[in-house]
Amino acid sequence: MSGRPEILFPLFAGAETLPGVGPKTAQSLAQMGVETPRDLLFSLPYSVIDRRRRSSIKGAELPATLTVEVTIGRHRPTRNRGGAYRIHVTDAEVEFQLVFFHGRSRYLEAQLPEGARRVVSGKVELFDGVAQMVHPDHMVPLAEADDIPAFEPIYHLTQGVTQKTIFKAVRGALERAPSLAEWIDPGQVTREGWPSWTEAIASVHAPQGTADLAPESPARARLAYDELFAHQLTLALARQKERRVRGLQSQATGRLQSKVLAALPYRPTNAQARAIEEIAEDMASDKRMNRLLQGDVGAGKTLVAFMALLVAVEAGGQGVMMAPTGILAQQHLEGLAPLAEDAGVVIEILTGRDKGAERKAKLAALARGDIQILVGTHAVFQQDVAFRDLRLAIVDEQHRFGVRQRMELAEKGKGADVLVMTATPIPRSLALAQYGDMDVSVLDEKPPGRKPVKTAVVSTERMSEVVDHLRKAIAEGRQCYWVCPLVDESEVSDLTAAEERFKHLHAILGDDAVGLVHGQMPPAEKDAAMAAFQDGRTKVLVATTVIEVGVNVPNASIMVIERAEIFGLAQLHQLRGRVGRGSAESTCLLMYQPPLTEGGRKRLEVLRETEDGFRISETDLQMRGAGDMIGTAQSGLPRFQVADLERQAGLMAVAQSDARALLAADPHLQSDRGQAARVLLWLMKQDQAIRLISVG
């Protein structure tokens, strides 16, 4: 696997080696991300123009793009500057006009001499009852008429590149497309009726109508599958390499777990029991665990995580639980401390705030093994933090935690098992794209005793009613979150939105009742405001979205979200999950600013109808698309050129099992199909995978 296979060399030459592409066009193409013939082949047309030839424009429904053979009649040059240059032409049945603005007589007389026969193609429209073709796309002598494709593919362009240039360059690139050995499972190809790669790439660039542009068309589906399969193969290679690292075998005894279960007021749900069992099994094996625990808001992830930590302790080792922020680490500690007490294990917290002697003492206890469970932030990664025997690392909220950090963490405990927790129910197709190298446990039932949250949608025009309602609720001792939107990227205006609302509520509800938290505050102030709300000293917490992840205030039973229509569905669902944690009936008010768009209305209705995070996220994916949903920039979600994650979710699952099966049968990709798969990885520029194979 030393270098790119020779068969692909022609596709990886410079773009300027293509017909009609000079240095300047090559620069323009590079701005579209096209640097080689290969890149051009994967820039598929998004539309197609029917240029099949007709005998006459008569009887066509105008406006329409038409292609006809005509006899050139007389020229009528412009009388005034900026006027139109007209040429009368006749097809087999009727006369119409070709119209040129800024037309140069000498050029047009040379191109379209009177009496000559030409084939013209372009958009025909009626102006004052006269049919006109303004600036034809094509006008050629009969001998060259075959150069006009019957169906012309239309490509996304950039400045300095015309359709004609791309069309010609793509044709050149197609001539270099080699015949490649098949890397997809032959059964899959037959079942789906897919063409070979070479046939598929030729046919997507020669659509015979709009049906050929659909993601479901065999050629497009095949190329989408190639892309997903290459991605899943990369993840599967990473997984194979991770699993080759010998893990620690941590055998649960049940000694500590049984104490916790005995102290619980209810039985774990079946989903919790199943997840605990899957994790214990992984931890007992000599392979390293790399598992994702995916659970909706309130599905009881904390219990599962704690049971996993106990397996590490029962086996004589230590466990660590990581959170993205100090506030969340503190919350994890509060959630886990009572359980730790039931089990009789020592739990401690380590964040960037620990300084001096106190920090030293904690580090010493950790190294001695006196601290059995550590809760912390990224501070845990620092050089001087050493465990006596780290067996399990639990990472919260994957979005902020990529593969690289998972590796770093594993370094701390050579071969320690890794469990990642996310509260974002991600649709299966996205979960596979993002976490395809992991095994997944899903918590899809709610523990008993959690009351559903009543959700209502109200217009901002009813603000005063909402505030009245709030005043009564506070008088009854209840607490409320009031979330203000981040209006735009500049922190300044988001601040003003939150501060304005804070002043407004402060004036109505009285001095000590209202607190404020936003992204611009120094951490200490933020913590103080959160603490005042948690202790019930303030009754209303006005906040920008900093509260969405993990905050737990059981007495808070009202959530008001202002301008809910501009939030993402998954985000609204997360925010709503902050209430409904205590014994009181909880309400979530989604306030929108009229008029609502159709999409906005639909999103808010989905929330009103269901509390099932997975259903909500599927809807979100259909409505907003994959990139938007997780904010592609920070999600580590791959960008696919052909595959459409919303509409081809099913293919992703097939690609994953296919990739894993191929590697199980042929771990070093040495077989014929394995060799073909190597070519695919080079073709798809999966450098990471290529490195894994060459070192593997």
XYZ file of C-alpha atoms in Angstrom:
696
model
C 0.000 0.000 0.000
C 3.036 2.179 -0.416
C 1.527 4.643 -2.853
C -1.402 5.433 -5.113
C -2.134 2.554 -7.523
C -0.980 3.268 -11.058
C -4.417 2.638 -12.552
C -5.598 5.866 -10.854
C -2.726 8.108 -12.036
C -4.692 9.642 -14.959
C -7.499 10.679 -12.577
C -5.090 12.417 -10.198
C -3.267 14.530 -12.792
C -3.650 18.303 -12.672
C -6.930 19.836 -13.915
C -5.051 21.762 -16.632
C -4.338 18.460 -18.375
C -8.057 18.346 -19.334
C -9.271 19.614 -22.726
C -10.158 23.307 -22.702
C -8.716 23.948 -19.224
C -5.908 26.505 -19.137
C -4.113 27.837 -16.044
C -6.811 30.465 -15.445
C -9.741 28.054 -15.658
C -7.769 25.619 -13.475
C -7.566 28.342 -10.802
C -11.309 28.968 -11.001
C -11.985 25.224 -10.742
C -9.712 24.987 -7.705
C -12.017 27.466 -5.945
C -14.830 24.949 -6.449
C -12.587 22.320 -4.866
C -11.811 20.716 -8.234
C -8.082 20.090 -8.606
C -7.945 16.842 -10.587
C -10.000 14.949 -13.184
C -11.140 12.762 -10.279
C -12.701 15.753 -8.488
C -14.520 16.724 -11.659
C -15.988 13.238 -12.064
C -17.478 13.497 -8.573
C -19.039 16.924 -9.261
C -22.335 15.605 -10.572
C -24.807 17.576 -12.696
C -27.796 18.892 -10.747
C -30.093 19.398 -13.709
C -30.546 18.376 -17.315
C -31.787 20.255 -20.402
C -33.687 18.378 -23.091
C -32.068 19.414 -26.371
C -33.615 16.716 -28.565
C -34.137 18.097 -32.032
C -37.618 19.084 -33.283
C -38.679 19.952 -36.800
C -40.391 23.153 -35.674
C -41.073 25.347 -32.651
C -44.739 25.271 -33.663
C -47.000 23.644 -31.070
C -44.429 23.904 -28.229
C -45.661 25.338 -24.938
C -43.594 28.486 -24.484
C -41.360 29.472 -22.803
C -39.279 26.346 -23.465
C -35.760 25.324 -24.446
C -35.978 24.092 -28.052
C -33.546 22.793 -30.649
C -34.441 23.193 -34.349
C -32.868 23.396 -37.794
C -33.440 26.798 -39.414
C -32.697 28.771 -42.563
C -31.121 32.138 -41.750
C -33.105 35.138 -43.137
C -32.382 38.840 -43.065
C -30.386 40.622 -40.333
C -31.799 43.726 -38.616
C -28.873 45.421 -36.799
C -29.592 47.734 -33.861
C -30.518 51.324 -34.574
C -29.467 52.670 -31.171
C -26.891 51.693 -28.575
C -28.070 48.972 -26.220
C -30.845 47.966 -28.628
C -31.366 44.453 -29.952
C -29.808 42.906 -33.058
C -32.458 40.652 -34.689
C -32.120 37.870 -37.236
C -35.201 36.391 -38.899
C -35.063 32.602 -39.246
C -37.471 29.952 -40.540
C -37.802 26.348 -39.368
C -39.817 23.656 -41.178
C -43.097 25.426 -40.399
C -42.813 28.926 -38.920
C -40.682 32.027 -38.790
C -39.202 33.419 -35.536
C -36.343 35.708 -34.451
C -32.889 35.231 -32.946
C -32.130 38.208 -30.709
C -28.712 39.469 -29.557
C -27.963 42.354 -27.225
C -24.606 44.042 -27.784
C -24.500 41.972 -30.988
C -21.533 42.753 -33.286
C -22.648 42.776 -36.944
C -19.408 41.467 -38.421
C -19.312 38.490 -36.059
C -22.988 37.607 -36.522
C -22.834 37.958 -40.316
C -19.881 35.604 -40.393
C -21.503 33.067 -38.031
C -25.022 33.223 -39.479
C -24.822 34.276 -43.138
C -28.167 34.842 -44.874
C -29.457 31.747 -46.636
C -27.321 29.320 -44.560
C -28.778 26.307 -42.661
C -27.987 26.138 -38.944
C -29.096 24.174 -35.905
C -29.942 26.534 -33.045
C -30.802 25.645 -29.465
C -31.971 27.945 -26.685
C -34.888 29.317 -24.744
C -37.809 30.447 -26.900
C -40.282 33.013 -25.480
C -43.122 35.098 -26.817
C -42.682 38.881 -26.816
C -45.669 40.863 -28.149
C -46.856 37.735 -29.968
C -43.495 37.196 -31.687
C -41.471 34.058 -30.860
C -37.887 34.957 -29.985
C -34.788 32.997 -29.019
C -32.563 35.414 -27.089
C -28.841 34.555 -27.132
C -29.036 30.950 -28.334
C -26.926 28.498 -26.269
C -25.836 26.734 -29.450
C -25.795 27.770 -33.138
C -23.835 25.380 -35.348
C -23.571 24.258 -38.993
C -25.416 20.989 -39.739
C -22.133 19.065 -39.876
C -21.508 19.872 -36.201
C -25.088 19.374 -35.024
C -24.205 16.074 -33.372
C -22.022 17.985 -30.895
C -25.206 19.236 -29.229
C -26.122 16.499 -26.724
C -29.765 15.339 -26.796
C -29.760 15.828 -23.026
C -27.306 18.376 -21.713
C -26.183 17.969 -18.086
C -26.045 21.221 -16.081
C -23.283 21.683 -13.492
C -22.775 24.017 -10.541
C -20.443 26.739 -11.748
C -18.025 29.206 -10.337
C -16.905 32.511 -11.825
C -14.754 32.103 -14.874
C -16.119 28.676 -15.789
C -18.939 28.167 -18.295
C -21.216 25.157 -18.819
C -19.456 24.493 -22.110
C -16.040 24.420 -20.429
C -17.185 21.988 -17.747
C -19.057 19.818 -20.232
C -15.927 19.492 -22.354
C -13.607 18.928 -19.389
C -15.916 16.250 -17.921
C -15.938 14.452 -21.280
C -12.139 14.512 -21.157
C -12.107 13.185 -17.593
C -14.529 10.384 -18.526
C -12.166 9.216 -21.247
C -9.574 8.644 -18.541
C -11.887 6.756 -16.175
C -10.273 3.327 -15.940
C -12.144 0.060 -15.640
C -11.853 -0.847 -11.933
C -12.315 -4.219 -10.235
C -15.537 -4.463 -8.146
C -15.219 -3.666 -4.431
C -18.912 -3.982 -3.498
C -20.182 -7.374 -2.354
C -21.326 -9.092 -5.612
C -24.651 -10.138 -4.023
C -25.404 -6.511 -3.203
C -24.649 -5.387 -6.782
C -26.975 -8.039 -8.241
C -29.755 -7.399 -5.734
C -29.778 -3.660 -6.409
C -29.149 -3.968 -10.157
C -26.238 -1.527 -9.913
C -23.875 -0.800 -12.832
C -20.086 -1.141 -12.474
C -18.186 1.931 -11.235
C -17.054 2.864 -14.760
C -20.580 2.529 -16.184
C -22.046 4.463 -13.252
C -19.646 7.392 -13.556
C -20.294 7.630 -17.310
C -24.044 7.444 -16.915
C -24.395 10.082 -14.140
C -22.726 12.559 -16.485
C -25.132 11.653 -19.313
C -28.585 11.872 -17.707
C -31.405 11.053 -20.151
C -34.001 13.014 -18.182
C -34.738 14.168 -14.631
C -35.288 10.621 -13.305
C -31.556 10.038 -13.776
C -30.777 12.890 -11.362
C -32.648 11.276 -8.450
C -30.536 9.804 -5.627
C -32.453 6.530 -6.165
C -31.355 6.120 -9.804
C -29.092 3.041 -10.031
C -25.951 4.923 -11.114
C -26.275 7.600 -8.421
C -27.215 5.090 -5.722
C -24.141 3.056 -6.610
C -21.780 6.042 -6.397
C -23.383 7.127 -3.119
C -22.812 3.635 -1.791
C -19.142 3.750 -2.871
C -18.718 6.917 -0.855
C -20.457 5.553 2.248
C -18.642 2.233 1.936
C -15.232 3.956 1.742
C -16.147 5.994 4.837
C -17.334 2.925 6.760
C -14.256 0.977 5.681
C -12.101 3.735 7.160
C -14.048 3.601 10.434
C -13.916 -0.210 10.447
C -10.139 -0.144 9.952
C -9.826 2.290 12.870
C -12.031 0.009 14.940
C -10.004 -3.058 13.966
C -6.810 -1.298 14.987
C -8.307 -0.151 18.305
C -9.495 -3.663 19.011
C -6.061 -5.085 18.333
C -4.775 -3.029 21.226
C -5.181 -5.425 24.096
C -7.693 -4.112 26.537
C -7.795 -4.663 30.269
C -10.083 -7.448 31.405
C -12.299 -6.046 34.137
C -14.451 -8.753 35.636
C -17.546 -7.554 37.521
C -18.233 -9.327 40.810
C -21.576 -7.635 41.472
C -20.461 -6.907 45.045
C -20.855 -3.123 44.747
C -23.523 -3.067 42.033
C -25.898 -5.107 44.169
C -25.694 -2.523 46.976
C -26.712 0.265 44.602
C -29.557 -1.756 43.065
C -30.856 -2.613 46.520
C -30.938 1.075 47.477
C -32.782 2.210 44.308
C -36.464 3.120 44.775
C -37.347 1.411 41.448
C -36.056 -1.300 39.143
C -33.871 -0.264 36.203
C -35.724 -0.259 32.864
C -35.091 -3.133 30.454
C -33.065 -0.771 28.282
C -30.870 0.166 31.257
C -30.399 -3.462 32.264
C -29.483 -4.385 28.690
C -26.957 -1.532 28.395
C -25.351 -2.419 31.750
C -24.991 -6.017 30.600
C -23.474 -5.049 27.203
C -20.948 -2.788 28.924
C -19.971 -5.384 31.559
C -19.460 -7.937 28.796
C -17.222 -5.553 26.820
C -15.210 -4.730 29.922
C -14.658 -8.416 30.730
C -13.268 -9.161 27.259
C -9.600 -8.628 26.403
C -10.560 -6.259 23.567
C -10.763 -2.570 24.315
C -14.294 -1.300 24.734
C -15.249 1.590 22.488
C -18.968 1.984 23.081
C -21.469 4.798 22.640
C -24.287 5.087 25.177
C -27.041 7.007 23.493
C -30.013 7.989 25.599
C -32.713 10.554 25.349
C -33.203 13.264 27.945
C -34.167 11.533 31.174
C -33.537 7.988 29.954
C -31.373 7.273 33.001
C -27.841 7.378 31.591
C -26.361 8.322 34.975
C -27.256 4.998 36.543
C -25.835 3.031 33.613
C -22.631 5.087 33.682
C -22.225 4.580 37.408
C -22.742 0.813 37.133
C -20.003 0.750 34.483
C -17.666 2.667 36.815
C -18.424 0.132 39.536
C -17.339 -2.716 37.255
C -13.919 -1.028 37.084
C -13.808 -0.662 40.875
C -15.027 -4.227 41.505
C -12.172 -5.430 39.291
C -9.725 -3.568 41.552
C -9.241 -0.518 39.341
C -10.367 3.081 38.920
C -12.825 4.891 36.666
C -12.978 8.457 35.415
C -15.947 10.429 34.140
C -15.225 13.434 31.961
C -17.448 16.427 31.315
C -16.935 19.350 28.924
C -17.276 22.077 31.595
C -16.727 22.645 35.293
C -20.453 23.179 35.889
C -21.274 19.829 34.297
C -18.512 18.012 36.154
C -19.980 19.402 39.388
C -23.432 18.170 38.317
C -22.110 14.702 37.532
C -20.551 14.639 40.966
C -23.865 15.605 42.587
C -25.671 12.946 40.555
C -23.154 10.215 41.376
C -22.329 11.034 45.008
C -25.489 9.470 46.540
C -24.942 6.318 44.458
C -21.291 6.213 45.525
C -22.424 6.442 49.123
C -24.770 3.467 48.646
C -21.900 1.497 47.134
C -19.352 2.678 49.678
C -16.780 3.901 47.139
C -14.628 7.036 47.203
C -15.500 9.661 44.557
C -13.676 12.962 43.963
C -13.698 15.829 41.449
C -10.767 17.418 39.583
C -11.160 20.544 37.445
C -8.995 23.444 36.330
C -10.081 25.283 39.499
C -8.134 22.926 41.747
C -4.926 24.681 42.713
C -1.970 24.313 45.035
C -1.959 22.005 48.013
C -5.503 20.757 47.493
C -4.685 19.687 43.935
C -1.488 18.015 45.107
C -3.350 16.017 47.720
C -5.932 14.855 45.167
C -3.228 13.794 42.707
C -1.429 11.806 45.399
C -4.647 10.044 46.439
C -5.349 9.258 42.790
C -1.891 7.784 42.246
C -2.228 5.683 45.410
C -5.607 4.414 44.247
C -7.467 5.906 47.252
C -9.797 7.770 44.888
C -11.751 5.059 43.098
C -13.918 7.244 40.866
C -12.795 10.604 39.532
C -15.115 13.142 37.933
C -13.348 15.819 35.920
C -12.933 18.165 32.985
C -10.132 18.217 30.409
C -7.847 18.963 33.361
C -7.657 15.173 33.694
C -5.460 15.113 30.559
C -2.675 17.116 32.140
C 0.744 15.539 32.327
C 0.922 15.326 36.118
C -2.353 13.444 36.508
C -1.560 9.755 37.073
C -3.913 6.947 38.024
C -2.864 3.824 39.892
C -4.986 1.577 37.650
C -7.371 3.333 35.262
C -9.739 0.835 33.678
C -12.663 2.864 32.370
C -13.030 6.364 30.978
C -16.514 7.754 30.432
C -16.804 10.782 28.193
C -19.868 12.993 28.221
C -21.314 14.767 25.189
C -19.367 13.399 22.293
C -19.856 16.428 20.025
C -17.062 18.219 21.769
C -14.878 15.181 21.952
C -13.319 13.677 18.846
C -11.465 10.490 18.075
C -8.157 12.157 18.952
C -9.200 12.868 22.537
C -10.543 9.343 22.881
C -7.041 8.130 22.004
C -5.380 10.555 24.477
C -7.614 9.364 27.238
C -6.831 5.769 26.433
C -3.133 6.640 26.802
C -3.705 7.562 30.456
C -4.853 4.054 31.190
C -3.011 1.803 28.797
C -5.859 -0.076 27.167
C -8.588 1.415 29.379
C -12.127 0.862 28.124
C -13.949 3.897 26.741
C -17.660 4.670 27.056
C -19.020 7.784 25.388
C -22.368 9.205 26.523
C -24.548 11.455 24.445
C -27.933 12.893 25.303
C -28.572 13.842 21.716
C -30.718 11.229 20.078
C -29.106 11.076 16.661
C -30.911 9.358 13.804
C -29.319 6.026 12.995
C -27.824 7.140 9.668
C -25.985 10.029 11.315
C -24.940 7.928 14.292
C -23.353 5.490 11.855
C -21.622 8.274 9.938
C -20.237 9.821 13.072
C -19.663 6.881 15.361
C -19.286 4.048 12.865
C -16.144 2.831 14.626
C -18.041 2.303 17.890
C -20.553 -0.182 19.238
C -23.799 1.436 20.329
C -26.140 0.914 23.291
C -29.409 2.809 23.139
C -31.610 3.752 26.100
C -35.009 4.065 24.507
C -37.343 3.865 27.525
C -37.901 6.338 30.320
C -37.525 5.214 33.949
C -40.759 5.191 35.974
C -41.738 8.335 37.826
C -40.768 10.918 35.221
C -43.789 13.010 34.385
C -44.305 14.123 30.804
C -43.732 17.820 30.191
C -46.771 19.738 28.899
C -45.702 21.724 25.842
C -47.582 24.759 24.573
C -46.906 27.066 21.650
C -47.703 30.773 22.177
C -47.103 33.947 20.233
C -44.814 36.647 21.677
C -47.819 38.956 21.390
C -49.086 37.239 24.551
C -45.969 38.070 26.556
C -47.851 39.792 29.382
C -50.088 36.740 29.936
C -47.016 34.534 30.124
C -45.419 36.821 32.716
C -48.637 36.829 34.769
C -48.726 33.052 34.695
C -45.115 33.068 35.840
C -45.825 35.359 38.763
C -48.492 32.972 40.085
C -46.209 29.957 39.681
C -43.420 31.682 41.604
C -45.841 32.531 44.381
C -46.490 28.775 44.646
C -42.757 28.237 45.086
C -41.929 27.022 41.585
C -38.875 27.953 39.522
C -38.493 28.798 35.876
C -35.872 28.920 33.129
C -36.312 31.696 30.585
C -34.178 31.080 27.510
C -33.324 33.908 25.142
C -32.059 33.199 21.649
C -28.603 33.914 20.326
C -29.936 36.363 17.791
C -26.834 36.303 15.630
C -23.198 35.395 15.828
C -22.088 38.597 17.504
C -22.250 38.003 21.233
C -23.207 41.619 21.762
C -26.763 41.415 20.492
C -27.403 38.075 22.198
C -26.349 39.783 25.362
C -28.760 42.617 24.858
C -31.641 40.182 24.244
C -30.930 38.397 27.517
C -30.215 41.580 29.454
C -33.352 43.328 28.192
C -35.479 40.365 29.213
C -33.718 40.240 32.581
C -34.489 43.922 33.261
C -38.079 43.505 32.121
C -38.739 40.477 34.387
C -36.757 42.023 37.200
C -39.008 45.091 37.130
C -42.168 42.974 37.289
C -41.159 40.131 39.580
C -39.097 42.015 42.114
C -35.508 42.339 43.161
C -34.114 38.993 44.152
C -36.357 36.821 42.027
C -34.409 36.906 38.753
C -30.899 35.726 37.848
C -28.971 36.007 34.580
C -26.474 33.694 32.860
C -24.898 34.248 29.457
C -21.822 33.229 27.500
C -19.924 36.479 28.125
C -19.860 36.244 31.916
C -16.700 35.295 33.798
C -16.970 31.638 34.934
C -17.146 32.574 38.631
C -20.180 34.839 38.086
C -21.829 32.187 35.954
C -21.329 29.616 38.710
C -22.682 31.980 41.336
C -25.826 32.676 39.297
C -26.328 28.945 38.674
C -25.788 28.160 42.344
C -28.312 30.797 43.451
C -30.874 29.216 41.129
C -30.036 25.678 42.228
C -30.442 26.615 45.884
C -33.757 28.281 45.075
C -32.617 31.779 46.061
C -33.548 33.088 42.608
C -36.819 31.901 41.088
C -36.280 32.723 37.430
C -33.058 32.175 35.550
C -32.762 34.168 32.333
C -30.190 32.481 30.152
C -28.819 32.125 26.665
C -28.409 28.517 25.609
C -25.565 27.809 28.057
C -27.983 25.812 30.181
C -28.895 23.248 27.584
C -26.500 20.525 28.595
C -26.986 18.607 31.777
C -28.106 21.189 34.328
C -30.271 19.609 36.993
C -32.650 21.661 39.145
C -35.534 19.368 40.145
C -37.633 22.256 41.465
C -37.568 24.051 38.114
C -40.825 23.117 36.438
C -41.335 25.839 33.816
C -39.258 26.406 30.700
C -39.964 29.443 28.549
C -38.112 29.533 25.229
C -38.284 32.833 23.422
C -38.166 32.886 19.593
C -38.376 29.076 19.652
C -38.805 29.050 15.885
C -35.149 29.931 15.320
C -33.791 27.064 17.436
C -33.049 23.622 16.046
C -35.475 20.879 16.993
C -32.869 18.791 18.772
C -31.838 21.843 20.767
C -35.416 22.645 21.792
C -35.863 19.038 22.861
C -32.698 19.247 24.974
C -33.837 22.482 26.594
C -37.257 21.060 27.377
C -35.507 18.158 29.081
C -34.222 20.556 31.757
C -37.680 20.557 33.362
C -39.838 17.620 34.412
C -37.133 16.301 36.724
C -38.960 16.826 39.998
C -42.352 15.878 41.389
C -44.255 18.917 40.089
C -46.191 19.039 36.797
C -43.926 20.735 34.305
C -44.616 23.030 31.385
C -42.586 24.168 28.420
C -43.750 27.300 26.598
C -42.441 27.734 23.080
C -42.829 31.416 22.243
C -42.625 32.363 18.592
C -42.662 35.657 16.777
C -45.453 35.729 14.191
C -45.767 35.188 11.307
C -44.411 31.627 11.428
C -43.033 30.009 8.291
C -44.476 26.673 7.264
C -41.270 24.933 8.361
C -41.220 26.772 11.683
C -44.808 25.788 12.408
C -44.146 22.158 11.552
C -41.081 21.997 13.803
C -42.924 23.404 16.805
C -45.832 21.029 16.221
C -43.561 17.989 16.263
C -42.357 19.082 19.696
C -45.849 19.570 20.934
C -46.870 16.095 19.780
C -44.005 13.952 21.013
C -41.310 13.638 23.636
C -39.520 10.896 21.731
C -36.117 12.374 20.965
C -35.411 9.880 18.195
C -38.594 10.776 16.345
C -37.810 14.442 16.820
C -34.298 14.056 15.485
C -35.483 12.107 12.420
C -37.880 14.972 11.635
C -35.115 17.486 12.232
C -32.872 15.630 9.821
C -35.523 15.572 7.090
C -36.288 19.243 7.547
C -32.854 20.748 7.991
C -30.399 18.315 6.493
C -27.473 16.601 8.093
C -24.921 19.392 8.015
C -27.196 21.884 9.681
C -28.385 19.509 12.267
C -25.150 18.939 14.056
C -23.523 22.076 12.719
C -21.177 20.281 10.358
C -18.173 22.434 11.115
C -17.864 21.242 14.696
C -19.383 17.814 14.345
C -16.679 15.830 12.673
C -19.427 14.691 10.349
C -17.902 13.812 6.994
C -18.941 15.812 3.940
C -20.319 13.551 1.244
C -20.336 14.714 -2.378
C -22.797 12.222 -3.800
C -24.462 10.481 -0.871
C -27.469 12.178 0.677
C -27.634 11.200 4.340
C -31.259 12.220 4.716
C -32.545 10.191 1.806
C -30.058 7.351 1.745
C -29.933 6.481 5.422
C -30.563 2.830 4.613
C -27.418 2.568 2.488
C -25.270 3.714 5.410
C -26.293 0.737 7.540
C -25.610 -1.699 4.678
C -22.223 -0.058 4.068
C -21.294 -0.507 7.710
C -22.102 -4.214 7.865
C -20.489 -4.777 4.460
C -17.265 -3.029 5.535
C -17.077 -4.923 8.816
C -17.774 -8.246 7.070
C -15.074 -7.631 4.458
C -12.482 -6.850 7.134
C -13.506 -9.826 9.258
C -12.896 -12.120 6.267
C -9.834 -10.255 4.997
C -8.258 -8.084 7.727
C -5.336 -6.917 5.551
C -7.339 -6.440 2.344
C -5.203 -8.977 0.453
C -7.946 -10.855 -1.466
C -9.100 -9.745 -4.937
C -11.986 -7.846 -3.442
C -9.701 -6.507 -0.714
C -7.311 -5.177 -3.365
C -10.251 -3.550 -5.173
C -11.298 -1.944 -1.872
C -7.794 -0.474 -1.502
C -8.238 1.171 -4.898
C -11.577 2.573 -3.685
C -9.903 4.080 -0.603
C -7.343 5.834 -2.818
C -10.060 6.937 -5.228
C -12.066 8.418 -2.317
C -8.999 10.086 -0.800
C -9.374 8.212 2.489
C -5.797 8.910 3.571
C -6.468 8.000 7.169
C -7.564 4.495 6.145
C -4.604 4.128 3.842
C -2.245 4.921 6.719
C -4.026 2.382 8.917
C -3.557 -0.355 6.333
C 0.056 0.476 5.604
C 0.984 0.412 9.292
C -1.414 -2.445 10.035
